[in-house]
């Protein structure tokens, strides 16, 4: 078996700059709030996005595993996501989370698609994205 994880992202990653997001939303999380690490939504930083999901940096959680479903909110638009990757961050106490949109027809992926289309329509070369 190939030890390299299969890439699930659709399209390129795009870095938008510092955008705060909220995640682990109560109404979308499968666990009751009293069983989670914190009370209510948690702050996170959007690292990059693609047509199929986002990568964020957030507080490390021992209760989240790959395959869990939770919610995320970007610019006030919320939707369900599936945790696909969890990796330690260079910032102590934080991890990076690769999140796939669980409902590609929900409002959240539509917001991302509009943002990506807007970026593609801007003149000049596309901004550099990290590998």
PDB file of C-alpha atoms in Angstrom:
ATOM      1  CA  UNK A   1       0.000   0.000   0.000  1.00  0.00           C
ATOM      2  CA  UNK A   2       1.224   3.502  -0.817  1.00  0.00           C
ATOM      3  CA  UNK A   3       2.127   5.284   2.464  1.00  0.00           C
ATOM      4  CA  UNK A   4       1.442   8.704   0.889  1.00  0.00           C
ATOM      5  CA  UNK A   5      -2.000  10.037   1.867  1.00  0.00           C
ATOM      6  CA  UNK A   6      -4.354  10.411  -1.097  1.00  0.00           C
ATOM      7  CA  UNK A   7      -4.950  14.027  -2.097  1.00  0.00           C
ATOM      8  CA  UNK A   8      -8.669  14.847  -1.876  1.00  0.00           C
ATOM      9  CA  UNK A   9      -8.491  18.555  -2.674  1.00  0.00           C
ATOM     10  CA  UNK A  10     -10.280  19.759  -5.768  1.00  0.00           C
ATOM     11  CA  UNK A  11      -8.308  22.554  -7.439  1.00  0.00           C
ATOM     12  CA  UNK A  12      -5.453  24.621  -6.071  1.00  0.00           C
ATOM     13  CA  UNK A  13      -4.973  25.912  -2.554  1.00  0.00           C
ATOM     14  CA  UNK A  14      -5.486  29.645  -2.210  1.00  0.00           C
ATOM     15  CA  UNK A  15      -4.171  31.809   0.613  1.00  0.00           C
ATOM     16  CA  UNK A  16      -6.442  34.757   1.365  1.00  0.00           C
ATOM     17  CA  UNK A  17      -4.487  36.414   4.131  1.00  0.00           C
ATOM     18  CA  UNK A  18      -5.499  36.544   7.763  1.00  0.00           C
ATOM     19  CA  UNK A  19      -9.172  35.662   8.050  1.00  0.00           C
ATOM     20  CA  UNK A  20     -10.631  34.652  11.391  1.00  0.00           C
ATOM     21  CA  UNK A  21     -13.047  31.757  11.401  1.00  0.00           C
ATOM     22  CA  UNK A  22     -15.161  30.085  14.065  1.00  0.00           C
ATOM     23  CA  UNK A  23     -15.280  26.348  14.253  1.00  0.00           C
ATOM     24  CA  UNK A  24     -16.614  23.440  16.285  1.00  0.00           C
ATOM     25  CA  UNK A  25     -20.027  25.050  16.115  1.00  0.00           C
ATOM     26  CA  UNK A  26     -22.542  23.627  18.605  1.00  0.00           C
ATOM     27  CA  UNK A  27     -25.372  23.229  16.120  1.00  0.00           C
ATOM     28  CA  UNK A  28     -23.230  21.164  13.732  1.00  0.00           C
ATOM     29  CA  UNK A  29     -20.998  19.266  16.166  1.00  0.00           C
ATOM     30  CA  UNK A  30     -21.950  15.643  16.855  1.00  0.00           C
ATOM     31  CA  UNK A  31     -20.818  15.922  20.495  1.00  0.00           C
ATOM     32  CA  UNK A  32     -22.771  17.796  23.161  1.00  0.00           C
ATOM     33  CA  UNK A  33     -20.974  20.964  24.358  1.00  0.00           C
ATOM     34  CA  UNK A  34     -20.253  19.471  27.787  1.00  0.00           C
ATOM     35  CA  UNK A  35     -18.308  16.629  26.123  1.00  0.00           C
ATOM     36  CA  UNK A  36     -16.134  18.968  24.038  1.00  0.00           C
ATOM     37  CA  UNK A  37     -12.891  20.696  24.970  1.00  0.00           C
ATOM     38  CA  UNK A  38     -14.464  24.162  25.127  1.00  0.00           C
ATOM     39  CA  UNK A  39     -17.820  25.849  25.432  1.00  0.00           C
ATOM     40  CA  UNK A  40     -19.252  27.121  22.172  1.00  0.00           C
ATOM     41  CA  UNK A  41     -17.472  27.913  18.920  1.00  0.00           C
ATOM     42  CA  UNK A  42     -13.720  28.272  19.001  1.00  0.00           C
ATOM     43  CA  UNK A  43     -11.598  30.805  17.125  1.00  0.00           C
ATOM     44  CA  UNK A  44      -9.328  29.564  14.361  1.00  0.00           C
ATOM     45  CA  UNK A  45      -7.221  31.064  11.606  1.00  0.00           C
ATOM     46  CA  UNK A  46      -7.845  30.280   7.951  1.00  0.00           C
ATOM     47  CA  UNK A  47      -4.563  29.193   6.370  1.00  0.00           C
ATOM     48  CA  UNK A  48      -5.806  28.378   2.891  1.00  0.00           C
ATOM     49  CA  UNK A  49      -8.816  27.143   0.995  1.00  0.00           C
ATOM     50  CA  UNK A  50      -9.689  25.182  -2.093  1.00  0.00           C
ATOM     51  CA  UNK A  51     -12.909  24.249  -3.847  1.00  0.00           C
ATOM     52  CA  UNK A  52     -13.258  21.151  -1.645  1.00  0.00           C
ATOM     53  CA  UNK A  53     -12.266  22.456   1.789  1.00  0.00           C
ATOM     54  CA  UNK A  54     -10.088  24.585   4.027  1.00  0.00           C
ATOM     55  CA  UNK A  55      -6.994  24.331   6.199  1.00  0.00           C
ATOM     56  CA  UNK A  56      -7.092  26.102   9.544  1.00  0.00           C
ATOM     57  CA  UNK A  57      -4.914  26.538  12.604  1.00  0.00           C
ATOM     58  CA  UNK A  58      -6.737  26.096  15.882  1.00  0.00           C
ATOM     59  CA  UNK A  59      -6.210  24.984  19.435  1.00  0.00           C
ATOM     60  CA  UNK A  60      -5.155  21.342  19.668  1.00  0.00           C
ATOM     61  CA  UNK A  61      -7.951  19.011  20.738  1.00  0.00           C
ATOM     62  CA  UNK A  62      -7.635  15.491  22.083  1.00  0.00           C
ATOM     63  CA  UNK A  63     -11.304  14.897  21.281  1.00  0.00           C
ATOM     64  CA  UNK A  64     -11.141  15.444  17.530  1.00  0.00           C
ATOM     65  CA  UNK A  65     -10.101  12.680  15.176  1.00  0.00           C
ATOM     66  CA  UNK A  66      -9.825  12.286  11.440  1.00  0.00           C
ATOM     67  CA  UNK A  67     -13.310  11.504  10.135  1.00  0.00           C
ATOM     68  CA  UNK A  68     -15.185  13.581  12.735  1.00  0.00           C
ATOM     69  CA  UNK A  69     -17.823  16.030  11.499  1.00  0.00           C
ATOM     70  CA  UNK A  70     -18.124  19.519  12.953  1.00  0.00           C
ATOM     71  CA  UNK A  71     -19.052  22.986  11.768  1.00  0.00           C
ATOM     72  CA  UNK A  72     -17.116  26.029  10.634  1.00  0.00           C
ATOM     73  CA  UNK A  73     -18.089  29.628   9.956  1.00  0.00           C
ATOM     74  CA  UNK A  74     -16.236  31.914   7.526  1.00  0.00           C
ATOM     75  CA  UNK A  75     -17.369  35.510   7.129  1.00  0.00           C
ATOM     76  CA  UNK A  76     -20.601  34.651   8.943  1.00  0.00           C
ATOM     77  CA  UNK A  77     -21.499  31.732   6.663  1.00  0.00           C
ATOM     78  CA  UNK A  78     -21.584  28.316   8.354  1.00  0.00           C
ATOM     79  CA  UNK A  79     -21.518  24.745   7.155  1.00  0.00           C
ATOM     80  CA  UNK A  80     -20.515  21.204   8.105  1.00  0.00           C
ATOM     81  CA  UNK A  81     -16.978  19.942   7.549  1.00  0.00           C
ATOM     82  CA  UNK A  82     -15.225  16.586   7.884  1.00  0.00           C
ATOM     83  CA  UNK A  83     -11.820  16.507   9.602  1.00  0.00           C
ATOM     84  CA  UNK A  84      -9.468  14.943   7.033  1.00  0.00           C
ATOM     85  CA  UNK A  85      -6.036  15.795   8.489  1.00  0.00           C
ATOM     86  CA  UNK A  86      -4.638  16.846  11.840  1.00  0.00           C
ATOM     87  CA  UNK A  87      -0.998  17.895  12.116  1.00  0.00           C
ATOM     88  CA  UNK A  88       0.984  19.591  14.869  1.00  0.00           C
ATOM     89  CA  UNK A  89       1.628  23.288  14.338  1.00  0.00           C
ATOM     90  CA  UNK A  90       4.849  25.154  14.997  1.00  0.00           C
ATOM     91  CA  UNK A  91       2.851  27.139  17.575  1.00  0.00           C
ATOM     92  CA  UNK A  92       2.672  25.176  20.864  1.00  0.00           C
ATOM     93  CA  UNK A  93      -0.840  24.103  21.812  1.00  0.00           C
ATOM     94  CA  UNK A  94      -2.132  24.459  18.253  1.00  0.00           C
ATOM     95  CA  UNK A  95      -2.631  22.103  15.315  1.00  0.00           C
ATOM     96  CA  UNK A  96      -3.463  22.502  11.664  1.00  0.00           C
ATOM     97  CA  UNK A  97      -6.674  20.857  10.520  1.00  0.00           C
ATOM     98  CA  UNK A  98      -7.509  19.901   6.953  1.00  0.00           C
ATOM     99  CA  UNK A  99     -11.282  20.161   6.625  1.00  0.00           C
ATOM    100  CA  UNK A 100     -13.414  18.940   3.723  1.00  0.00           C
ATOM    101  CA  UNK A 101     -16.818  20.485   3.055  1.00  0.00           C
ATOM    102  CA  UNK A 102     -19.357  17.838   4.105  1.00  0.00           C
ATOM    103  CA  UNK A 103     -22.182  19.334   2.025  1.00  0.00           C
ATOM    104  CA  UNK A 104     -20.832  20.726  -1.264  1.00  0.00           C
ATOM    105  CA  UNK A 105     -24.207  22.346  -2.020  1.00  0.00           C
ATOM    106  CA  UNK A 106     -24.435  24.268   1.258  1.00  0.00           C
ATOM    107  CA  UNK A 107     -23.899  28.005   1.515  1.00  0.00           C
ATOM    108  CA  UNK A 108     -20.310  27.726   2.818  1.00  0.00           C
ATOM    109  CA  UNK A 109     -18.746  26.066  -0.260  1.00  0.00           C
ATOM    110  CA  UNK A 110     -20.722  28.465  -2.430  1.00  0.00           C
ATOM    111  CA  UNK A 111     -19.067  31.388  -0.598  1.00  0.00           C
ATOM    112  CA  UNK A 112     -15.661  29.816  -1.240  1.00  0.00           C
ATOM    113  CA  UNK A 113     -16.449  29.257  -4.928  1.00  0.00           C
ATOM    114  CA  UNK A 114     -17.516  32.908  -5.294  1.00  0.00           C
ATOM    115  CA  UNK A 115     -14.294  34.049  -3.601  1.00  0.00           C
ATOM    116  CA  UNK A 116     -12.168  31.840  -5.863  1.00  0.00           C
ATOM    117  CA  UNK A 117     -14.023  33.054  -8.963  1.00  0.00           C
ATOM    118  CA  UNK A 118     -13.489  36.659  -7.879  1.00  0.00           C
ATOM    119  CA  UNK A 119      -9.766  36.031  -7.375  1.00  0.00           C
ATOM    120  CA  UNK A 120      -9.527  34.398 -10.814  1.00  0.00           C
ATOM    121  CA  UNK A 121     -11.114  37.476 -12.411  1.00  0.00           C
ATOM    122  CA  UNK A 122      -8.514  39.889 -10.989  1.00  0.00           C
ATOM    123  CA  UNK A 123      -5.937  41.197 -13.492  1.00  0.00           C
ATOM    124  CA  UNK A 124      -2.364  40.038 -13.347  1.00  0.00           C
ATOM    125  CA  UNK A 125      -0.851  36.726 -12.326  1.00  0.00           C
ATOM    126  CA  UNK A 126      -2.541  34.772  -9.537  1.00  0.00           C
ATOM    127  CA  UNK A 127      -1.016  35.238  -6.081  1.00  0.00           C
ATOM    128  CA  UNK A 128       1.647  32.683  -5.167  1.00  0.00           C
ATOM    129  CA  UNK A 129       0.375  29.774  -3.118  1.00  0.00           C
ATOM    130  CA  UNK A 130       2.491  27.612  -0.841  1.00  0.00           C
ATOM    131  CA  UNK A 131       3.276  24.067  -1.978  1.00  0.00           C
TER     132      UNK A 131
END
